[in-house]
């Protein structure tokens, strides 16, 4: 038996191809949306992986340092470092801001890292060019997604930094590329005010009789000094010593340091379950709408193609064609249209993904699931046309 | 069974019920023997199409008996189970317009019927080519319907009606879209095929120029038929 669907497609191949391309672009958008979500999850995991930490110590009862703000004293790490099971501990600050580079600025997450060695918690684990930060001030390592190059000079607040190294896939949970600078500079950047603001603050403090007491010499100067320094960091990153579990180390820190400690799985839950949950729902809604639109388009196209063949279907039925042969023809055409659309969509998504400003991760499993979803949508969409075809009266082929 | 034509007696068809009921066919009797081509003539609304649909097993008569060869198709409310297979294997159709499937070439348009009946593709195509040769359109075997002239399309449609060697062919105004010359050619072909394959052919027509070609004519008016001898010119 010849394939009626195949012959019809070959006969009207232009209509099928162009419709398939249109549908394919829609499927491409759907696959890309799924890739955007996967990219967000991958960014979150990359953030955790690249931090090199097993535990995150943050301000008590906060979801810091990524989902909420968190402040802990910058001398805390010393005590933590001495606790059993801790192989390494390091302060870290995170500040998302616009980093100026010449006449333009780049959205980036500025990470303050303690002086130490490559591989310490918080440090970029590898470079693709240049070297790690070796000086205590005004050096930076940037993710290549920032567009910075070795030797570039960038400006954070009032200070200028030389880019000495470049790294890759170091991004925040929202996909902003990271710029690593020395911790002291980062602490200053978090609270550094302009000269007018500093002058105003000094005046206010001096005008306060509680701080400006002539009978206590040096009090005002001490208070002013304390106001110009920042002794806080956002978190302390901890790497476990071999043979210790996360809970064995986290529990004493919670108990004795009165802080909140998250392990890797908890931090992942915060990032994926809370931080990007709303975005994920948003994308889910888009995917649902796109699926409905795709189904409607396939249904409309197949319905229209079937309507165009009503007379032929009546003739086929009159000459004894089984209903299932006609239903098969319509369903095969819908599946062929879906297959053309999927191939076009997959190719479009693959070529478009690298050009998106944020990471788009197209996973093979999503493509396979997408293919089956497209096939299912096509089958469901063809049911309307099949119902129409099965209702065609063979008597319509006979005049009168 | 083959070779015994079609026979109906007391065939009636009623549409609707009660006060709105319309009796479209009233006690129609008809016999067409193998190799014979008869005309069915009547004005619009006379019941021609209803009779054709009953003969084509597309709609069920309300009463009466219909036989195809020795096989009873309808008998006062009873009918054979698989009318679809009956239409495919034992009734050929030729329509007013050729209604060839536009996405199949001429050969496959004709071979489709035997293929639907389970005949292997090669055999079905061989059978189609034999008929196309008999109808002198073998040179258009690979053409698409849109590439054929009106006469060629109608000959291909006749070949489709004949391909399963049905004992009866129902032709619904097969010459309507054709000029006189082509119309006469189609009628000549139908007569040739009826004789060659011993098929009973019923031609429904309004076409004044072909009416003189029939030896027997059934006139139908208000659902009632009466038979009369035709002129039967030209095809012996």
Coordinates of C-alpha atoms in Angstrom, one line a residue:
Chain A
X1 CA 0.0 0.0 0.0
X2 CA 1.4 3.4 -0.9
X3 CA 1.8 6.1 1.7
X4 CA -1.0 8.6 1.0
X5 CA 0.4 11.1 3.5
X6 CA 3.9 10.8 1.9
X7 CA 2.5 11.4 -1.6
X8 CA 0.5 14.4 -0.4
X9 CA 3.5 15.9 1.3
X10 CA 5.7 15.4 -1.8
X11 CA 2.9 16.9 -4.0
X12 CA 2.6 20.0 -1.8
X13 CA 6.2 20.0 -0.4
X14 CA 6.5 23.8 -0.5
X15 CA 3.5 24.3 1.7
X16 CA 4.7 21.7 4.1
X17 CA 8.3 22.9 4.2
X18 CA 7.4 26.6 4.8
X19 CA 4.7 25.7 7.4
X20 CA 7.3 23.4 9.0
X21 CA 9.8 26.2 9.1
X22 CA 7.3 28.5 10.7
X23 CA 6.4 25.9 13.3
X24 CA 10.0 25.1 13.7
X25 CA 10.9 28.6 14.7
X26 CA 8.2 28.4 17.4
X27 CA 9.6 25.1 18.6
X28 CA 13.0 26.7 18.5
X29 CA 11.8 29.4 20.8
X30 CA 10.3 26.7 23.1
X31 CA 13.6 24.8 23.2
X32 CA 15.5 27.9 23.8
X33 CA 13.2 28.8 26.7
X34 CA 13.9 25.4 28.2
X35 CA 17.6 26.1 27.6
X36 CA 17.3 29.4 29.4
X37 CA 15.9 27.7 32.5
X38 CA 18.6 25.0 32.3
X39 CA 21.1 27.7 31.9
X40 CA 19.9 29.4 35.1
X41 CA 20.2 26.1 37.0
X42 CA 23.6 25.5 35.5
X43 CA 24.7 29.1 36.5
X44 CA 23.5 28.4 40.0
X45 CA 25.4 25.1 40.2
X46 CA 28.5 26.7 38.6
X47 CA 28.4 29.4 41.2
X48 CA 28.5 26.8 44.0
X49 CA 31.0 24.5 42.2
X50 CA 33.4 27.3 41.4
X51 CA 33.3 28.7 45.0
X52 CA 35.2 25.7 46.0
X53 CA 33.3 25.5 49.3
X54 CA 31.6 22.7 51.2
X55 CA 29.9 25.0 53.7
X56 CA 28.6 28.5 53.6
X57 CA 28.6 30.4 57.0
X58 CA 26.2 33.3 56.9
X59 CA 24.4 35.7 59.2
X60 CA 22.0 33.9 61.4
X61 CA 18.5 33.3 60.0
X62 CA 19.3 34.6 56.6
X63 CA 19.5 32.8 53.3
X64 CA 22.7 34.5 52.3
X65 CA 25.0 35.2 50.7
X66 CA 23.3 34.7 47.3
X67 CA 19.5 34.8 48.0
X68 CA 19.6 37.4 50.8
X69 CA 22.1 39.9 52.2
X70 CA 24.3 38.6 55.0
X71 CA 26.9 40.3 57.1
X72 CA 29.4 38.5 59.3
X73 CA 32.5 39.9 61.0
X74 CA 35.7 39.5 58.9
X75 CA 37.7 38.1 61.7
X76 CA 35.2 35.2 62.2
X77 CA 37.1 33.0 59.7
X78 CA 40.1 32.6 62.1
X79 CA 37.9 30.9 64.7
X80 CA 36.2 28.8 62.1
X81 CA 39.6 27.7 60.6
X82 CA 40.6 26.3 64.0
X83 CA 37.5 24.2 64.4
X84 CA 37.8 20.4 63.8
X85 CA 37.0 19.2 60.3
X86 CA 37.8 22.6 58.6
X87 CA 40.6 22.3 56.0
X88 CA 40.2 25.9 54.7
X89 CA 38.1 28.9 55.5
X90 CA 38.0 32.2 53.7
X91 CA 36.0 35.4 53.8
X92 CA 34.1 36.4 50.7
X93 CA 32.0 39.4 49.6
X94 CA 29.6 39.6 46.7
X95 CA 28.4 42.8 45.2
X96 CA 26.4 43.0 42.0
X97 CA 27.0 46.3 40.3
X98 CA 27.9 48.1 37.1
X99 CA 31.6 48.0 36.5
X100 CA 32.9 50.8 34.4
X101 CA 35.2 50.1 31.5
X102 CA 36.1 53.1 29.5
X103 CA 33.0 54.7 28.2
X104 CA 30.8 51.7 28.9
X105 CA 29.8 49.7 31.9
X106 CA 29.2 46.0 32.4
X107 CA 26.8 44.3 34.8
X108 CA 29.0 42.1 36.9
X109 CA 29.2 40.4 40.3
X110 CA 32.2 41.8 42.1
X111 CA 33.7 39.1 44.4
X112 CA 36.1 40.0 47.1
X113 CA 38.6 37.2 47.8
X114 CA 41.1 36.9 50.6
X115 CA 44.8 37.0 49.9
X116 CA 45.9 33.4 49.6
X117 CA 46.4 30.9 46.9
X118 CA 44.6 29.7 43.8
X119 CA 42.3 26.9 44.8
X120 CA 41.4 28.5 48.1
X121 CA 37.6 28.8 48.7
X122 CA 36.2 31.8 46.8
X123 CA 39.1 32.0 44.3
X124 CA 38.5 31.3 40.6
X125 CA 39.5 27.7 40.3
X126 CA 41.2 28.1 36.9
X127 CA 42.2 30.8 34.4
X128 CA 42.1 30.9 30.7
X129 CA 44.6 33.7 30.4
X130 CA 46.9 35.8 32.6
X131 CA 47.5 35.1 36.3
X132 CA 45.8 35.1 39.7
X133 CA 45.7 38.2 41.9
X134 CA 49.0 38.5 43.8
X135 CA 48.8 42.0 45.2
X136 CA 46.6 43.2 48.0
X137 CA 45.0 46.0 46.0
X138 CA 43.8 47.1 42.5
X139 CA 44.2 43.8 40.6
X140 CA 41.3 42.0 39.1
X141 CA 40.5 38.7 37.5
X142 CA 37.5 38.8 35.2
X143 CA 35.2 36.3 33.5
X144 CA 35.6 36.5 29.7
X145 CA 31.9 37.1 29.4
X146 CA 32.5 40.7 30.8
X147 CA 34.4 41.4 27.6
X148 CA 37.4 42.6 29.5
X149 CA 40.9 41.8 28.2
X150 CA 44.2 41.3 29.9
X151 CA 45.7 44.7 30.8
X152 CA 42.3 46.5 30.6
X153 CA 41.6 49.1 33.3
X154 CA 38.3 48.9 34.9
X155 CA 36.7 51.2 37.6
X156 CA 34.8 50.0 40.7
X157 CA 33.5 53.0 42.7
X158 CA 36.4 55.4 42.8
X159 CA 39.2 52.9 42.4
X160 CA 40.8 51.6 39.2
X161 CA 41.8 48.0 38.7
X162 CA 44.1 46.2 36.2
X163 CA 42.8 43.0 34.7
X164 CA 45.6 40.5 35.3
X165 CA 43.7 37.3 34.6
X166 CA 40.7 36.0 32.7
X167 CA 38.5 33.0 33.7
X168 CA 35.5 31.3 32.3
X169 CA 32.0 30.2 33.4
X170 CA 32.3 32.2 36.7
X171 CA 28.9 33.7 36.9
X172 CA 26.4 34.7 39.6
X173 CA 23.1 32.9 40.0
X174 CA 21.5 35.4 37.7
X175 CA 24.1 34.8 35.0
X176 CA 26.2 38.0 35.6
X177 CA 29.9 37.4 35.0
X178 CA 32.2 37.7 38.0
X179 CA 35.0 40.1 38.6
X180 CA 37.4 39.1 41.4
X181 CA 39.2 41.7 43.4
X182 CA 41.1 41.7 46.7
X183 CA 38.9 41.4 49.7
X184 CA 39.9 44.7 51.3
X185 CA 39.1 46.6 48.1
X186 CA 35.7 44.8 47.9
X187 CA 34.9 45.6 51.5
X188 CA 35.7 49.2 50.8
X189 CA 33.7 49.2 47.6
X190 CA 30.6 47.9 49.4
X191 CA 30.5 50.9 51.8
X192 CA 32.7 53.5 50.2
X193 CA 30.9 56.8 49.9
X194 CA 31.8 59.9 47.9
X195 CA 33.7 62.7 49.5
X196 CA 30.6 64.9 50.1
X197 CA 28.8 62.1 51.8
X198 CA 31.8 61.3 54.1
X199 CA 32.1 65.0 54.9
X200 CA 28.4 65.2 55.7
X201 CA 28.6 62.1 57.9
X202 CA 31.5 63.5 59.9
X203 CA 29.6 66.7 60.5
X204 CA 26.6 64.8 61.7
X205 CA 28.7 62.7 64.0
X206 CA 30.5 65.8 65.3
X207 CA 27.2 67.5 65.9
X208 CA 26.0 64.7 68.1
X209 CA 26.9 65.5 71.8
X210 CA 26.9 61.8 72.6
X211 CA 30.0 61.3 70.4
X212 CA 31.6 64.8 70.6
X213 CA 32.4 65.0 74.3
X214 CA 35.2 67.4 75.3
X215 CA 35.7 65.5 78.5
X216 CA 36.6 62.4 76.6
X217 CA 39.4 63.3 74.3
X218 CA 39.9 61.1 71.2
X219 CA 36.3 59.7 71.3
X220 CA 35.1 61.6 68.3
X221 CA 38.2 60.6 66.2
X222 CA 37.8 57.0 67.2
X223 CA 34.2 57.0 66.2
X224 CA 35.0 58.7 62.9
X225 CA 37.7 56.1 62.2
X226 CA 35.2 53.2 62.9
X227 CA 32.8 54.7 60.4
X228 CA 35.3 54.8 57.6
X229 CA 36.2 51.1 57.8
X230 CA 34.1 48.1 57.0
X231 CA 34.7 45.0 59.1
X232 CA 32.1 42.9 57.5
X233 CA 32.0 40.2 54.8
X234 CA 29.0 38.4 53.3
X235 CA 30.0 34.9 54.1
X236 CA 32.8 32.6 55.2
X237 CA 33.4 29.7 52.8
X238 CA 34.6 26.5 54.4
X239 CA 36.3 23.5 52.8
X240 CA 36.0 20.3 54.8
X241 CA 38.9 18.2 55.8
X242 CA 39.0 14.7 54.5
X243 CA 36.8 12.3 56.5
X244 CA 34.4 14.8 57.9
X245 CA 30.8 15.1 56.9
X246 CA 29.1 18.5 56.4
X247 CA 26.9 18.1 59.4
X248 CA 29.8 17.1 61.7
X249 CA 31.4 20.5 61.0
X250 CA 28.3 22.6 60.5
X251 CA 26.7 21.7 63.8
X252 CA 29.4 23.1 66.1
X253 CA 29.6 26.3 64.1
X254 CA 25.9 26.8 64.4
X255 CA 26.0 26.0 68.1
X256 CA 29.1 28.0 69.2
X257 CA 29.3 30.7 66.7
X258 CA 25.6 31.4 66.6
X259 CA 25.5 31.6 62.8
X260 CA 23.7 29.8 60.0
X261 CA 25.6 27.2 58.1
X262 CA 24.5 25.7 54.8
X263 CA 25.9 22.7 53.1
X264 CA 26.0 22.2 49.3
X265 CA 22.6 20.5 49.0
X266 CA 20.9 23.2 51.1
X267 CA 22.6 26.0 49.2
X268 CA 21.5 24.3 45.9
X269 CA 17.9 24.2 47.2
X270 CA 18.1 27.9 48.1
X271 CA 19.4 28.8 44.7
X272 CA 17.2 26.6 42.6
X273 CA 14.2 26.3 44.8
X274 CA 14.0 29.9 46.0
X275 CA 16.2 32.3 44.1
X276 CA 15.2 31.2 40.5
X277 CA 11.8 29.7 41.4
X278 CA 9.8 32.6 40.2
X279 CA 11.9 32.8 37.0
X280 CA 11.4 29.1 36.5
X281 CA 7.6 29.5 36.9
X282 CA 7.7 32.4 34.5
X283 CA 9.5 30.2 31.9
X284 CA 7.1 27.3 32.7
X285 CA 4.2 29.6 31.9
X286 CA 5.9 30.6 28.6
X287 CA 6.5 27.0 27.7
X288 CA 2.9 26.1 28.4
X289 CA 1.7 29.0 26.3
X290 CA 4.1 28.1 23.5
X291 CA 2.9 24.5 23.6
X292 CA -0.7 25.6 23.4
X293 CA 0.1 28.0 20.5
X294 CA 2.1 25.2 18.7
X295 CA -0.8 22.8 19.1
X296 CA -3.2 25.4 17.8
X297 CA -1.0 26.1 14.8
X298 CA -0.6 22.4 14.0
X299 CA -4.3 21.8 14.5
X300 CA -5.2 24.8 12.3
X301 CA -2.8 23.8 9.5
X302 CA -3.8 20.1 9.5
X303 CA -7.5 21.1 9.7
X304 CA -7.0 23.5 6.7
X305 CA -5.1 20.8 4.7
X306 CA -7.9 18.3 5.5
X307 CA -10.6 20.8 4.5
X308 CA -8.8 21.3 1.2
X309 CA -9.2 17.5 0.6
X310 CA -12.8 17.0 1.6
X311 CA -13.8 16.0 -1.9
X312 CA -10.9 13.6 -2.2
X313 CA -11.7 12.1 1.2
X314 CA -15.3 11.6 0.1
X315 CA -14.1 9.9 -3.0
X316 CA -11.7 7.8 -1.0
X317 CA -14.5 6.7 1.3
X318 CA -16.9 6.1 -1.5
X319 CA -14.4 3.8 -3.3
X320 CA -13.9 1.8 -0.1
X321 CA -11.0 3.3 1.8
X322 CA -11.1 2.4 5.5
X323 CA -11.6 5.2 8.0
X324 CA -8.3 4.1 9.7
X325 CA -6.4 4.6 6.4
X326 CA -7.7 8.2 6.1
X327 CA -7.0 8.8 9.8
X328 CA -3.5 7.4 9.4
X329 CA -2.9 9.7 6.4
X330 CA -3.9 12.8 8.4
X331 CA -2.0 11.8 11.5
X332 CA 1.1 11.0 9.5
X333 CA 1.0 14.4 7.9
X334 CA 0.7 16.0 11.3
X335 CA 3.7 14.0 12.6
X336 CA 5.7 14.8 9.5
X337 CA 4.9 18.5 10.0
X338 CA 6.0 18.2 13.6
X339 CA 9.2 16.4 12.6
X340 CA 10.1 19.1 10.1
X341 CA 9.3 21.7 12.8
X342 CA 11.3 19.9 15.4
X343 CA 14.4 19.6 13.2
X344 CA 14.1 23.3 12.1
X345 CA 13.5 24.3 15.8
X346 CA 16.5 22.2 17.1
X347 CA 18.8 23.7 14.5
X348 CA 17.5 27.2 15.1
X349 CA 17.9 26.8 18.9
X350 CA 21.4 25.3 18.6
X351 CA 22.6 28.2 16.4
X352 CA 20.8 30.9 18.4
X353 CA 21.8 29.7 21.9
X354 CA 25.4 31.1 21.9
X355 CA 24.2 34.5 21.0
X356 CA 22.0 35.0 24.0
X357 CA 23.4 37.3 26.7
X358 CA 22.9 34.7 29.4
X359 CA 23.9 31.1 29.4
X360 CA 21.5 28.9 27.4
X361 CA 22.0 25.2 28.1
X362 CA 20.3 22.9 25.5
X363 CA 20.3 19.5 27.1
X364 CA 19.9 16.3 24.9
X365 CA 17.3 15.0 27.4
X366 CA 15.2 18.2 26.9
X367 CA 15.5 17.8 23.1
X368 CA 14.3 14.2 23.4
X369 CA 11.5 15.2 25.7
X370 CA 10.7 18.1 23.4
X371 CA 10.5 15.8 20.4
X372 CA 8.0 13.5 22.1
X373 CA 6.0 16.5 23.3
X374 CA 5.9 17.8 19.7
X375 CA 4.8 14.4 18.5
X376 CA 2.1 14.2 21.2
X377 CA 0.9 17.7 20.4
X378 CA 0.7 16.8 16.7
X379 CA -1.2 13.6 17.4
X380 CA -3.7 15.6 19.6
X381 CA -3.9 18.4 17.1
X382 CA -4.6 16.0 14.2
X383 CA -7.6 14.6 16.1
X384 CA -9.7 17.6 15.2
X385 CA -9.0 17.1 11.5
X386 CA -9.5 13.3 11.8
X387 CA -12.9 13.9 13.4
X388 CA -13.8 16.2 10.4
X389 CA -12.6 13.6 7.9
X390 CA -14.4 10.7 9.5
X391 CA -17.6 12.7 9.4
X392 CA -17.3 13.3 5.7
X393 CA -20.2 11.5 3.9
X394 CA -19.1 9.4 1.0
X395 CA -22.3 10.5 -0.7
X396 CA -20.7 14.0 -1.1
X397 CA -18.7 12.5 -4.0
X398 CA -22.0 11.9 -5.8
X399 CA -23.7 15.0 -7.1
X400 CA -27.3 16.0 -6.3
Chain B
X1 CA -22.0 -13.9 -9.3
X2 CA -20.1 -11.9 -12.0
X3 CA -21.8 -11.6 -15.2
X4 CA -25.3 -11.2 -13.8
X5 CA -25.5 -7.4 -13.6
X6 CA -27.6 -5.5 -11.1
X7 CA -31.3 -6.1 -10.2
X8 CA -33.6 -4.0 -8.0
X9 CA -37.2 -4.5 -7.3
X10 CA -39.6 -2.5 -5.2
X11 CA -36.9 -0.1 -4.0
X12 CA -38.2 2.8 -1.9
X13 CA -36.4 5.5 0.0
X14 CA -38.1 7.8 2.5
X15 CA -36.3 10.8 4.1
X16 CA -37.7 12.0 7.4
X17 CA -40.6 10.8 9.5
X18 CA -44.3 11.6 10.0
X19 CA -45.7 14.7 8.4
X20 CA -42.3 15.8 7.1
X21 CA -41.5 12.5 5.5
X22 CA -40.5 12.7 1.8
X23 CA -40.7 9.6 -0.4
X24 CA -37.8 10.1 -2.7
X25 CA -38.0 6.7 -4.5
X26 CA -41.3 4.8 -4.9
X27 CA -41.2 1.1 -5.7
X28 CA -38.4 1.4 -8.3
X29 CA -37.6 -1.7 -10.4
X30 CA -34.5 -1.9 -12.6
X31 CA -32.4 -4.6 -14.2
X32 CA -29.1 -4.0 -16.0
X33 CA -27.4 -7.0 -17.5
X34 CA -23.7 -7.5 -18.0
X35 CA -22.3 -5.8 -21.0
X36 CA -25.2 -3.3 -21.1
X37 CA -25.1 0.4 -20.8
X38 CA -28.4 2.0 -19.8
X39 CA -29.3 5.6 -19.3
X40 CA -31.0 7.1 -16.2
X41 CA -32.7 10.3 -17.0
X42 CA -34.8 12.7 -15.1
X43 CA -35.1 16.4 -14.1
X44 CA -33.5 17.9 -11.0
X45 CA -35.2 16.6 -7.8
X46 CA -36.6 13.6 -9.5
X47 CA -34.7 11.1 -7.3
X48 CA -31.8 10.3 -9.7
X49 CA -29.1 11.0 -7.1
X50 CA -31.0 9.1 -4.4
X51 CA -31.3 6.1 -6.7
X52 CA -27.6 6.3 -7.6
X53 CA -26.7 6.5 -3.9
X54 CA -28.9 3.4 -3.1
X55 CA -27.4 1.5 -6.0
X56 CA -23.9 2.6 -4.9
X57 CA -24.5 1.3 -1.3
X58 CA -23.9 4.8 0.0
X59 CA -27.4 5.2 1.6
X60 CA -29.8 2.4 2.6
X61 CA -33.1 2.1 0.9
X62 CA -36.2 2.0 3.2
X63 CA -37.7 -1.0 1.5
X64 CA -37.1 -3.2 -1.5
X65 CA -34.5 -5.6 -2.7
X66 CA -31.2 -5.1 -4.5
X67 CA -29.1 -7.9 -6.0
X68 CA -25.6 -7.7 -7.4
X69 CA -25.3 -10.8 -9.5
X70 CA -26.6 -13.6 -7.1
X71 CA -25.7 -11.7 -4.0
X72 CA -28.5 -10.0 -2.1
X73 CA -27.3 -6.5 -1.0
X74 CA -30.5 -5.2 0.5
X75 CA -33.7 -7.0 1.3
X76 CA -36.4 -5.0 3.1
X77 CA -34.3 -3.5 5.8
X78 CA -31.6 -6.2 5.8
X79 CA -28.2 -5.4 4.3
X80 CA -24.8 -6.9 3.9
X81 CA -22.4 -6.2 6.7
X82 CA -19.5 -4.6 5.0
X83 CA -20.8 -2.0 2.5
X84 CA -17.4 -0.4 2.3
X85 CA -15.8 -3.6 1.0
X86 CA -18.8 -4.0 -1.3
X87 CA -18.3 -0.6 -2.8
X88 CA -14.6 -1.2 -3.2
X89 CA -14.8 -4.6 -4.8
X90 CA -18.1 -4.8 -6.7
X91 CA -19.2 -1.3 -7.6
X92 CA -17.2 1.1 -9.9
X93 CA -17.9 4.8 -9.8
X94 CA -17.3 7.4 -12.5
X95 CA -18.2 10.9 -11.4
X96 CA -19.3 14.1 -13.1
X97 CA -15.9 15.5 -12.5
X98 CA -13.0 13.0 -12.5
X99 CA -12.1 13.6 -8.8
X100 CA -8.7 12.0 -9.3
X101 CA -6.6 12.2 -6.2
X102 CA -4.4 15.2 -7.0
X103 CA -1.3 14.0 -5.1
X104 CA -1.2 10.6 -6.9
X105 CA 0.0 10.0 -10.4
X106 CA -2.5 8.5 -12.9
X107 CA -1.2 5.0 -12.4
X108 CA -1.5 5.1 -8.6
X109 CA -4.9 6.8 -8.8
X110 CA -6.1 3.7 -10.6
X111 CA -4.0 1.2 -8.7
X112 CA -5.1 2.6 -5.3
X113 CA -8.4 0.5 -5.4
X114 CA -6.8 -2.9 -5.8
X115 CA -4.1 -1.8 -3.3
X116 CA -6.9 -1.0 -0.8
X117 CA -8.2 -4.5 -1.4
X118 CA -4.9 -6.0 -0.5
X119 CA -3.5 -6.6 -4.0
X120 CA 0.4 -6.2 -4.0
X121 CA 1.5 -2.8 -5.4
X122 CA 3.2 -4.3 -8.5
X123 CA 0.2 -6.3 -9.5
X124 CA -2.1 -3.4 -8.9
X125 CA 0.0 -1.1 -11.0
X126 CA 0.2 -3.7 -13.8
X127 CA -3.6 -3.9 -13.8
X128 CA -3.8 -0.1 -13.9
X129 CA -1.5 0.1 -16.9
X130 CA -3.5 -2.6 -18.7
X131 CA -6.6 -0.5 -18.4
X132 CA -4.8 2.7 -19.3
X133 CA -3.6 1.0 -22.4
X134 CA -7.1 -0.2 -23.2
X135 CA -8.3 3.4 -22.8
X136 CA -5.4 4.7 -24.8
X137 CA -3.9 6.9 -22.1
X138 CA -0.9 4.7 -21.2
X139 CA 1.4 7.6 -22.4
X140 CA 0.1 9.6 -19.4
X141 CA 0.6 6.9 -16.9
X142 CA 3.2 8.8 -14.8
X143 CA 1.5 12.2 -15.2
X144 CA -0.2 14.0 -12.3
X145 CA -4.0 14.6 -12.7
X146 CA -3.4 18.3 -13.1
X147 CA -1.3 17.7 -16.2
X148 CA -4.1 15.8 -18.0
X149 CA -6.7 17.2 -20.4
X150 CA -10.3 16.9 -19.4
X151 CA -10.8 13.9 -21.7
X152 CA -7.7 12.2 -20.4
X153 CA -8.8 12.8 -16.8
X154 CA -12.2 11.3 -17.5
X155 CA -10.6 8.2 -19.2
X156 CA -8.4 7.8 -16.1
X157 CA -11.5 8.0 -13.9
X158 CA -13.2 5.4 -16.0
X159 CA -10.1 3.2 -15.6
X160 CA -10.4 3.7 -11.8
X161 CA -14.0 2.6 -11.9
X162 CA -13.1 -0.6 -13.9
X163 CA -9.9 -1.6 -12.2
X164 CA -11.4 -4.0 -9.6
X165 CA -13.5 -5.5 -12.4
X166 CA -16.7 -4.7 -10.7
X167 CA -20.0 -6.3 -12.0
X168 CA -21.6 -2.8 -12.1
X169 CA -20.4 0.7 -12.8
X170 CA -22.4 3.8 -11.8
X171 CA -21.5 6.8 -13.9
X172 CA -22.9 10.1 -12.5
X173 CA -23.1 12.5 -15.5
X174 CA -19.7 11.5 -16.8
X175 CA -19.9 13.7 -19.9
X176 CA -21.1 16.9 -18.2
X177 CA -17.8 18.8 -18.3
X178 CA -16.9 17.6 -21.8
X179 CA -17.6 19.0 -25.3
X180 CA -19.7 16.9 -27.8
X181 CA -16.7 15.1 -29.3
X182 CA -15.2 14.1 -26.0
X183 CA -18.6 13.2 -24.5
X184 CA -19.2 10.8 -27.3
X185 CA -15.7 9.4 -26.9
X186 CA -16.4 8.7 -23.2
X187 CA -19.7 7.0 -24.0
X188 CA -18.0 4.9 -26.7
X189 CA -15.4 3.9 -24.1
X190 CA -18.1 3.0 -21.6
X191 CA -19.8 0.8 -24.2
X192 CA -16.5 -0.8 -25.2
X193 CA -15.6 -1.5 -21.6
X194 CA -19.0 -2.9 -20.8
X195 CA -18.7 -5.4 -23.6
X196 CA -15.1 -6.2 -22.9
X197 CA -15.4 -6.7 -19.2
X198 CA -19.1 -7.8 -19.2
X199 CA -19.9 -5.0 -16.8
X200 CA -23.4 -3.5 -16.3
X201 CA -23.1 0.3 -16.6
X202 CA -25.8 2.8 -15.4
X203 CA -25.2 6.3 -16.7
X204 CA -27.1 9.1 -15.1
X205 CA -27.2 12.0 -17.5
X206 CA -28.9 15.3 -18.5
X207 CA -26.8 15.4 -21.6
X208 CA -29.1 15.5 -24.7
X209 CA -26.4 14.6 -27.1
X210 CA -25.6 11.2 -25.5
X211 CA -29.2 10.1 -24.7
X212 CA -29.6 8.7 -28.3
X213 CA -26.7 6.3 -27.7
X214 CA -28.5 4.2 -25.1
X215 CA -30.5 1.2 -26.1
X216 CA -32.5 1.3 -22.9
X217 CA -33.4 4.3 -20.8
X218 CA -34.9 4.6 -17.4
X219 CA -36.8 7.8 -16.9
X220 CA -37.3 8.9 -13.3
X221 CA -39.8 11.5 -12.1
X222 CA -41.0 12.1 -8.6
X223 CA -39.2 9.0 -7.5
X224 CA -41.0 6.7 -10.0
X225 CA -39.1 5.1 -12.9
X226 CA -40.4 3.8 -16.1
X227 CA -38.3 2.1 -18.8
X228 CA -38.3 2.7 -22.5
X229 CA -36.2 1.6 -25.4
X230 CA -33.6 4.1 -26.6
X231 CA -32.3 4.7 -30.0
X232 CA -29.1 2.9 -29.3
X233 CA -27.2 4.6 -32.1
X234 CA -23.7 4.3 -33.1
X235 CA -21.8 1.8 -30.9
X236 CA -22.6 -1.7 -32.2

